Coordinates of C-alpha atoms in Angstrom, one line a residue:
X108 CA -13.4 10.9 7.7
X109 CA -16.0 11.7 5.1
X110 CA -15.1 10.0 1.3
X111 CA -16.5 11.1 -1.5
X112 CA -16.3 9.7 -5.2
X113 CA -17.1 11.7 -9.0
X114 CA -19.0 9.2 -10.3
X115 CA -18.4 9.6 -14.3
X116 CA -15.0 8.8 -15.9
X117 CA -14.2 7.3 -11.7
X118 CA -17.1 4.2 -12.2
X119 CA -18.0 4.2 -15.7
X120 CA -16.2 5.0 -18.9
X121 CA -18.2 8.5 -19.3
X122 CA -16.1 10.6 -22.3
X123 CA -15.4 7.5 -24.0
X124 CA -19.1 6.1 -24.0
X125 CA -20.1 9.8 -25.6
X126 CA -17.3 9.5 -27.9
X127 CA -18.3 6.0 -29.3
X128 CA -21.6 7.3 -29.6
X129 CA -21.0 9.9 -31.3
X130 CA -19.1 8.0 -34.2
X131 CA -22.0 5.2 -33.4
X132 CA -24.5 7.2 -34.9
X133 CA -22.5 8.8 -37.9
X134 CA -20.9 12.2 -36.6
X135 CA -17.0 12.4 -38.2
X136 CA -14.5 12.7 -36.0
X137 CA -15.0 16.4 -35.7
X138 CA -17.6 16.1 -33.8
X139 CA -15.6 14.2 -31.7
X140 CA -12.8 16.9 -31.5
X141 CA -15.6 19.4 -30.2
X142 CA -17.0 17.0 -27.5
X143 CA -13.2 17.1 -26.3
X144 CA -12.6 21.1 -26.4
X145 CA -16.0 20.9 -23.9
X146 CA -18.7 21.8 -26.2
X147 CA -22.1 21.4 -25.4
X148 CA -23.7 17.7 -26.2
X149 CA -26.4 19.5 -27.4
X150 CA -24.6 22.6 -29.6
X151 CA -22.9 19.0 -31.4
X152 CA -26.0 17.8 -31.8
X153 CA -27.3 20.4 -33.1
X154 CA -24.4 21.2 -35.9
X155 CA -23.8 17.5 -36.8
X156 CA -27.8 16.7 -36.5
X157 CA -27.3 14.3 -34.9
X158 CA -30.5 13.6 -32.4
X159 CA -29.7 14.1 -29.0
X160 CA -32.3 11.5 -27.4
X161 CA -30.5 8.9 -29.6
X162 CA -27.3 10.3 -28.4
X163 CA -28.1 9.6 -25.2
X164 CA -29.4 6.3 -25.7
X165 CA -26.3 5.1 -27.7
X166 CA -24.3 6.5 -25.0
X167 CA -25.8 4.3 -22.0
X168 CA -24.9 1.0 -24.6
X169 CA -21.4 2.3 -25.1
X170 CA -21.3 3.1 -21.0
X171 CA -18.5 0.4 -19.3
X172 CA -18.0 0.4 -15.9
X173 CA -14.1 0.0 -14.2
X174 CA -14.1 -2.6 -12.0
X175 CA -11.2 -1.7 -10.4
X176 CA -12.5 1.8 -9.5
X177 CA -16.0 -0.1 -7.9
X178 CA -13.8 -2.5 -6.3
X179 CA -12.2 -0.1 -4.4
X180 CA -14.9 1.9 -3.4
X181 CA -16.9 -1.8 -2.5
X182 CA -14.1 -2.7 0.4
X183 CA -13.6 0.9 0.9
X184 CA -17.2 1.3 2.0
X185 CA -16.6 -1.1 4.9
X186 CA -14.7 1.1 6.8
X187 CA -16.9 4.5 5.9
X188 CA -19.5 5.7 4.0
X189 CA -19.6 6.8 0.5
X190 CA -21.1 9.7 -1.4
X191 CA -21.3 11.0 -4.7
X192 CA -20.0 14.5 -5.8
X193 CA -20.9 14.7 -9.4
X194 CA -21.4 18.1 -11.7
X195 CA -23.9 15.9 -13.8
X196 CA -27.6 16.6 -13.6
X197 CA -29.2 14.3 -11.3
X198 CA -31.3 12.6 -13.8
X199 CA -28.5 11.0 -16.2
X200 CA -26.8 10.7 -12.8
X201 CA -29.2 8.3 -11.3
X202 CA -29.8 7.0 -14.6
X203 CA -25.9 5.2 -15.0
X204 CA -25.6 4.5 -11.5
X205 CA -28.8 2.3 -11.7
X206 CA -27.5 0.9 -15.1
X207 CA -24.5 -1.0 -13.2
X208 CA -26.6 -1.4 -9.7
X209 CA -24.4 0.2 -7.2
X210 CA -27.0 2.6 -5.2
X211 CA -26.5 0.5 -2.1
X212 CA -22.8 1.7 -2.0
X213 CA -23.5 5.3 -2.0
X214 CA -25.1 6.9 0.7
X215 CA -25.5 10.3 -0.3
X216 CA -25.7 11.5 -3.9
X217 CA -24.7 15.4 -4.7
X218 CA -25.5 16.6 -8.2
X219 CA -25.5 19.8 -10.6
X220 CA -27.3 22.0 -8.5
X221 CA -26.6 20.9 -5.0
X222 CA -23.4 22.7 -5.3
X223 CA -22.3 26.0 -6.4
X224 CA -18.8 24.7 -6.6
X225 CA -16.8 21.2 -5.3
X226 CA -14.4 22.8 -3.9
X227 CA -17.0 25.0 -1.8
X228 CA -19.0 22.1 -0.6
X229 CA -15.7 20.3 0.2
X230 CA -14.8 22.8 2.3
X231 CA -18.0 23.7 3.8
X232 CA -18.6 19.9 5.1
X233 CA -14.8 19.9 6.1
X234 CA -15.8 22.3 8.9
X235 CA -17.5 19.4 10.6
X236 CA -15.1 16.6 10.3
X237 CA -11.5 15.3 11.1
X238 CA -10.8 14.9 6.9
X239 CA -12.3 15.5 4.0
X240 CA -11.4 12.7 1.1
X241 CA -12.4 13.1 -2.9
X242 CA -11.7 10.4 -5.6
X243 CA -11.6 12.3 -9.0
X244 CA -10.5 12.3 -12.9
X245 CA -9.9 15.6 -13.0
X246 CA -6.5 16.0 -11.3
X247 CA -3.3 13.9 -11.8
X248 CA -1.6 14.6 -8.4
X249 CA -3.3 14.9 -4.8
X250 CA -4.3 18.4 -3.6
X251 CA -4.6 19.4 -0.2
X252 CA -6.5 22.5 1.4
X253 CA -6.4 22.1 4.6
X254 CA -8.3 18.6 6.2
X255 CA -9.7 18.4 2.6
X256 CA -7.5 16.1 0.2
X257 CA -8.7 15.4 -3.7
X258 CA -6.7 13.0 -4.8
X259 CA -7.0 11.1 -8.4
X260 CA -8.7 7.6 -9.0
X261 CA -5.6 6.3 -10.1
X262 CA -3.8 6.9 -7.1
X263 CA -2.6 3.4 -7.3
X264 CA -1.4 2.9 -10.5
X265 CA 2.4 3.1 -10.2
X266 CA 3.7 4.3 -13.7
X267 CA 7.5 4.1 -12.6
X268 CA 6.8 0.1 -11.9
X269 CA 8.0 -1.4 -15.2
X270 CA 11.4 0.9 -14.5
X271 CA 12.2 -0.2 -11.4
X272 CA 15.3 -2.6 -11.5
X273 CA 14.8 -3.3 -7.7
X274 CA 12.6 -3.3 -5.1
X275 CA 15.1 -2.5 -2.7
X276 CA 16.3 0.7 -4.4
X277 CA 12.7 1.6 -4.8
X278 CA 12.0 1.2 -0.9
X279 CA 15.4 3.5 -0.5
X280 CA 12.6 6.2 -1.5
X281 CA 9.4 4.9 0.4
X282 CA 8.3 7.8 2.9
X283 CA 8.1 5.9 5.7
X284 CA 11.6 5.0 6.2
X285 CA 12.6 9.0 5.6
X286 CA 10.7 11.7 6.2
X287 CA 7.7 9.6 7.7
X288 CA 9.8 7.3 9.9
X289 CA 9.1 9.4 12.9
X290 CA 5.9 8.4 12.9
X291 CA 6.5 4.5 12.2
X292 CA 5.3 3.0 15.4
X293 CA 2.1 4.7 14.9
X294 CA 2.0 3.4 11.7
X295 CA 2.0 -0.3 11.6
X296 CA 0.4 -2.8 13.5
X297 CA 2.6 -5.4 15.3
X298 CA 2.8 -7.2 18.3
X299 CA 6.5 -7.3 19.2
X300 CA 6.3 -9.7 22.3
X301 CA 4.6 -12.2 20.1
X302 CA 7.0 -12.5 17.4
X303 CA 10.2 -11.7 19.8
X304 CA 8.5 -14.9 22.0
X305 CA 9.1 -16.9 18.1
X306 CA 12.4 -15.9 17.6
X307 CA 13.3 -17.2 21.0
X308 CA 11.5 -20.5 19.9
X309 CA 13.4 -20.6 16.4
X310 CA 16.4 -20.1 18.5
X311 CA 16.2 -23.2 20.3
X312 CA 16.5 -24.8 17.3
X313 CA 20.0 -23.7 17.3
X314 CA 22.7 -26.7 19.0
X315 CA 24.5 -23.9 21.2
X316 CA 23.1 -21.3 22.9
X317 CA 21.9 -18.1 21.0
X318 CA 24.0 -14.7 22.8
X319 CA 24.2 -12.2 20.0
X320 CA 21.7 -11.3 17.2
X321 CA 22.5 -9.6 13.8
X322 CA 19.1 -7.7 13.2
X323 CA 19.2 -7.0 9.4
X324 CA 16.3 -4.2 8.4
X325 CA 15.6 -3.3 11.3
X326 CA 13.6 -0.4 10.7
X327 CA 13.5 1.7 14.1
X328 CA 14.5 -1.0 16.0
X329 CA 11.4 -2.8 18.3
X330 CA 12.5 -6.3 17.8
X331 CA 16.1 -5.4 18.5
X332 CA 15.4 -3.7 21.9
X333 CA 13.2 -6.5 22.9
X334 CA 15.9 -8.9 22.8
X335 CA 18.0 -6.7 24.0
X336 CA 15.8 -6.7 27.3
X337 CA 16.1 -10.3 27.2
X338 CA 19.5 -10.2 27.7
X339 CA 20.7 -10.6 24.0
X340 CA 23.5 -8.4 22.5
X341 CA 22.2 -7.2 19.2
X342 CA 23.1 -5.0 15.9
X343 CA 20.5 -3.9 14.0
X344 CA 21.3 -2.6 10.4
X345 CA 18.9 -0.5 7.9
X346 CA 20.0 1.1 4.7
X347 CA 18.3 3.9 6.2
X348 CA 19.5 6.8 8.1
X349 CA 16.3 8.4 9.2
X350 CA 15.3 4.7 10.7
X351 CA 18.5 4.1 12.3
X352 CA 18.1 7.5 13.8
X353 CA 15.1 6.7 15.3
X354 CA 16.2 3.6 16.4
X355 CA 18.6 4.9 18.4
X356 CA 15.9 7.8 20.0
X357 CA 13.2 4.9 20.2
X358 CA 14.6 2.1 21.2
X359 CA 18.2 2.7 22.7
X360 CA 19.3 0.1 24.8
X361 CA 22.5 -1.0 26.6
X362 CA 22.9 -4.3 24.7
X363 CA 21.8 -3.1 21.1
X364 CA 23.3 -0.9 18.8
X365 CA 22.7 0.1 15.2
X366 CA 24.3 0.5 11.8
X367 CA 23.7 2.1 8.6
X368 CA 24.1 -0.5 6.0
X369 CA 22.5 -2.3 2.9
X370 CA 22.0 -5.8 3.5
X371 CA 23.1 -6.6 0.1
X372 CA 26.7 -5.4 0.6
X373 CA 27.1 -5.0 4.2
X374 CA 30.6 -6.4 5.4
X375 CA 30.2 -6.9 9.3
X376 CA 33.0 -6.3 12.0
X377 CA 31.7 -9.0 14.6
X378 CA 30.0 -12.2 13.6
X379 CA 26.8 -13.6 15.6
X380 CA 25.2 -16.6 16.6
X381 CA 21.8 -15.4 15.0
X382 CA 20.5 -13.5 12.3
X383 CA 16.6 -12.3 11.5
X384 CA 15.1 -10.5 9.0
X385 CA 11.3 -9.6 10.1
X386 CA 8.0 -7.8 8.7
X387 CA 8.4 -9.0 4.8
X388 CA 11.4 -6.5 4.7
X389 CA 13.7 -9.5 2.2
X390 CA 11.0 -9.1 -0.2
X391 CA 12.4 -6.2 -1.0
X392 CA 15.3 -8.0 -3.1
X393 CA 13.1 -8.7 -5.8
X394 CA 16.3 -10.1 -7.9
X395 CA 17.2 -13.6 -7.4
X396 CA 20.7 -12.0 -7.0
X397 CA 20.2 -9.6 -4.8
X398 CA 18.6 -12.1 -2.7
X399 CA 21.6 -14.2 -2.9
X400 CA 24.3 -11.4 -1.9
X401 CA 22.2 -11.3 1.5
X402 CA 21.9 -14.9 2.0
X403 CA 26.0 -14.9 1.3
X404 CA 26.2 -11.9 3.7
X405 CA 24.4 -13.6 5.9
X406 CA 26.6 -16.9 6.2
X407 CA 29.5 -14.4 6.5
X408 CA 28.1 -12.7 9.5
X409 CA 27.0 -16.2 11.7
X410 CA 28.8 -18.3 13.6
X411 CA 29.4 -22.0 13.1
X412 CA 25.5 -23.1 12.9
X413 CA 24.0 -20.1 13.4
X414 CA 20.2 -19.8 12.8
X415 CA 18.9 -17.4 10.6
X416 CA 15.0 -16.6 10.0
X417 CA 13.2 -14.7 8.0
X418 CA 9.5 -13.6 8.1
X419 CA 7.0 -12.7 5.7
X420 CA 3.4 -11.9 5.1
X421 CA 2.2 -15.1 2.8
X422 CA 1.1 -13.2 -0.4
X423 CA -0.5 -16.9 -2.1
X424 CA -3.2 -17.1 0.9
X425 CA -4.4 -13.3 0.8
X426 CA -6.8 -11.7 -1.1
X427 CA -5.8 -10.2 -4.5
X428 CA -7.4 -6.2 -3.3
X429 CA -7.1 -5.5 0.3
X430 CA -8.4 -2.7 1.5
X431 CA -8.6 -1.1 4.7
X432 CA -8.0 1.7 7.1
X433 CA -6.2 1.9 10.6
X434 CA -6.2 4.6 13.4
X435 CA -3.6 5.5 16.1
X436 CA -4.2 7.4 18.5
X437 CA -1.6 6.4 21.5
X438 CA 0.6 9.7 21.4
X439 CA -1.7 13.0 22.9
X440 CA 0.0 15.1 20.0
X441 CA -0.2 12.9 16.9
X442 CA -4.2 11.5 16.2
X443 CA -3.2 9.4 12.6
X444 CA -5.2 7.8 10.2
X445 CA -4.0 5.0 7.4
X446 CA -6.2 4.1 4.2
X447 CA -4.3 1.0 3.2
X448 CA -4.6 -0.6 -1.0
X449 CA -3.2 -3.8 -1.5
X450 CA -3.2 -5.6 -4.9
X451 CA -1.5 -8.9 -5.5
X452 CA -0.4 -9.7 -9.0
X453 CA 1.1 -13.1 -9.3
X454 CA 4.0 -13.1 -7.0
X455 CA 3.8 -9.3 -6.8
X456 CA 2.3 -7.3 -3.9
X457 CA 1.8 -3.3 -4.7
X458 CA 0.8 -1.5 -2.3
X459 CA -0.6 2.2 -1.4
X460 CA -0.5 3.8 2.1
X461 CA -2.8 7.2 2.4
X462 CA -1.1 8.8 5.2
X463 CA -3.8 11.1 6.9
X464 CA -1.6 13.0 10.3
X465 CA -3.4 15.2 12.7
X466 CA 0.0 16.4 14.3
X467 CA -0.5 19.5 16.9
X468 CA -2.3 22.0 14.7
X469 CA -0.9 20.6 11.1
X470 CA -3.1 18.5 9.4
X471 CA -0.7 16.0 6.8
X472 CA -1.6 14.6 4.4
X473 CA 1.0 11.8 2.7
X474 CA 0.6 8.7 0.1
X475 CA 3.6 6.5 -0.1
X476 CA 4.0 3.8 -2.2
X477 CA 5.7 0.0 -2.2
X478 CA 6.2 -2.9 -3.7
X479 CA 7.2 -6.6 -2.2
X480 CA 8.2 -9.7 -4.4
X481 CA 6.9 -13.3 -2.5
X482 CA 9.4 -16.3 -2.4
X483 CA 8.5 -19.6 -2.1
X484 CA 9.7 -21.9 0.4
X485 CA 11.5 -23.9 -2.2
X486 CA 13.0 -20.7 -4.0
X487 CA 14.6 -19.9 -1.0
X488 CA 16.0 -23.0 -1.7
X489 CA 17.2 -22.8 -4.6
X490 CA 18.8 -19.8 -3.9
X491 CA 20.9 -20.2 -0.5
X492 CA 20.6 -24.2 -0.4
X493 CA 24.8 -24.6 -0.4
X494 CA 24.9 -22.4 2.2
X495 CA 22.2 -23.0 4.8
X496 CA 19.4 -25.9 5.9
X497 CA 15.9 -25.3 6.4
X498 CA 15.2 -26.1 10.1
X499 CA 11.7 -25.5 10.0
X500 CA 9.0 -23.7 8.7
X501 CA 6.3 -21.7 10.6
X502 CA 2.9 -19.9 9.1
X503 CA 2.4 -17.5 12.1
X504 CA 3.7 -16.1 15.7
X505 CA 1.8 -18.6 17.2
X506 CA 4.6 -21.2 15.7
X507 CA 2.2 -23.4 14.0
X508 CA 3.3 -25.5 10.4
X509 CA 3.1 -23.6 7.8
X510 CA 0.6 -24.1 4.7
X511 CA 1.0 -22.2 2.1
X512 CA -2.6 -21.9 0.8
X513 CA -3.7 -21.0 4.4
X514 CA -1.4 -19.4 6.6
X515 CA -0.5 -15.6 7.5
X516 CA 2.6 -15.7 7.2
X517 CA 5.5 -17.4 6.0
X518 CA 8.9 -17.8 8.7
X519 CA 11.5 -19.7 7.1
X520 CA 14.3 -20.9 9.8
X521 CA 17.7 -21.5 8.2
X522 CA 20.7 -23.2 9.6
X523 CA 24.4 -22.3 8.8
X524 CA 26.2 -25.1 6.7
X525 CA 29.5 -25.7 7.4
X526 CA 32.1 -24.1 4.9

């Protein structure tokens, strides 16, 4: 994959910084207006005499850089180079890159004249490599020619986030759990003999033996099949169709079998003597209520003290901006890519997954979006503490204590109370 980055209005606030400078060194807000419609700096210059070497001097103090923007680039650059595809002239070019010291992250720097068009030299150098990649200002959704993608800076600024009621109802929408959810497996990394060998662990917990497992989101189904190869009888449940589908094609097994349902309402047949909810799927209920219809749905759905656990990534011990990129290649027709954003706001996780599929002849090209709320041990608590115990607490697969400033994750084991 080859990523390349505009520089101005991407790293440093370029139209606003000739804006201020404009009004900076006297020119009316006209001359403003005709920097917008595109008119020459120099043609403004020249009709509001305004001096065009103090222009550009004004407009380097006015220049600010986004952080976020060189952030993202920064941990991006671990994982591949980056270059610079910029229609300014070289000089000014070089000029605001060295003002904010971030040569060493580019390696290659294209400029007005090394181009006859983006889009040409995009294409051109897409001849010679898997995906083409190009972080811009200048469109607001991704475009995709091709194994070329140019997609905007703000890719991961989610303007629908202050509308969402839920978390849950927004995951109802995530691609990866509809029309991606063929390709899950590829998609995530796990180690399903690791954290089945837990469960069993967290099972012992339990005063009676553990036969049958309620496996609530259970996406396409790898932790219910594994237990039920160890002998377990297990329903999994997913408020999705396309995952349950898959489920059922992936991971059919005589002893497991799955269910449509929403974990917030489900209303269960059979009862079990455990329950688990893996992979930070509860942080989808980001309502304390929603969080406690489960919890109640739950209790309905064990046995007398059934165990119930649930895992999670723990948010407080991770960096606030992840980013990174994972390849799969273990099927011969699919050869897929993930460039992965993370950013952590309080208890918040929002997250952006750049879904880059080389499937037969198609090249794909997908960006899904999703949001996870973390709990704290005592939250959970609050929240279900008439209606289950906390048996322990664990901070990875490995089964070691929990500590909330350190460890990866966070597996709560409950305990049914009695009615």
């Amino acid at each position: 994959m080859e990523v390349y980055f505009d520089f101005h209005d991407v790293f440093v606030s370029s139209a606003e910084a000739w804006k201020n400078a404009l009004r900076q060194l006297g020119a009316d807000e006209a001359a403003v207006t005709d920097y917008e419609l595109g008119i020459s700096k120099r043609l403004i210059c020249e009709k509001y005499h305004v001096s065009y070497e103090n222009l550009e001097e004004e407009y380097r103090k006015q220049l600010r850089p986004f952080k976020r923007n060189i952030t993202f680039a920064k941990k991006l650059s671990a994982f591949v180079e980056i270059n610079i595809l910029s229609a300014a002239r070289r000089e000014r070019l070089l000029k605001d890159i060295d003002k904010f010291n971030l040569g060493e992250l580019f390696t290659s720097v294209y400029a007005k004249g090394d181009y006859t068009t983006k889009e040409d030299f995009l294409t051109q150098r897409a001849k010679n490599s898997d995906w083409i990649l190009f972080f811009t200002h200048t469109c607001q959704d991704p475009m995709q020619i091709s194994n070329v993608v140019i997609i905007p800076i703000d890719f991961y600024k989610d303007r629908s986030i202050a509308d969402i009621t839920s978390f849950d109802d927004h995951a109802k929408t995530k691609l990866l759990y509809n029309q991606l959810s063929s390709y899950y497996m590829e998609s995530i990394a796990n180690d399903t003999l690791k954290e089945v060998n837990l469960l069993e662990k967290a099972f012992h917990l339990s005063p009676k033996h553990i036969n049958s497992v309620l496996d609530c989101c259970c996406g396409v189904g790898r932790h219910a099949y594994a237990l039920g190869q160890l002998g377990y009888n297990v329903l999994g449940v997913d408020f999705s169709q396309e995952q349950i589908h898959n489920a059922r094609r992936l991971h059919k097994h005589q002893n497991v079998n799955y269910q449509v349902a929403d974990v917030r309402s489900m209303h269960l047949v059979d009862t079990f003597d455990a329950a688990v909810c893996m992979w930070t799927t509860y942080n989808y209920l980001s309502k304390y209520a929603e969080l406690r219809n489960f919890f109640e749905n739950v209790w309905d759905a064990l046995n007398d003290n059934g165990i119930f656990l649930l895992d999670a990534k723990n948010i407080p011990a991770l960096e606030n901006r992840r980013v990174y990129i994972r390849n799969n290649h273990t099927r011969s027709d699919v050869d897929l890519t993930l460039l992965v954003n993370k950013e952590i706001s309080g208890n918040i996780q929002n997250s952006q997954y750049l879904y880059f599929i080389k499937h037969n002849d198609d090249s794909l090209f997908y960006i899904d979006h999703e949001h996870v709320r973390f709990y704290t041990v005592n939250e959970i608590k609050k929240i279900c503490g008439d209606l289950f115990d906390v048996a322990s607490v664990y901070g990875n697969f490995d089964g070691d204590d929990y500590d909330e400033n350190k460890s990866e994750r966070l597996i709560i084991v409950l305990q049914k109370r009695s009615a």
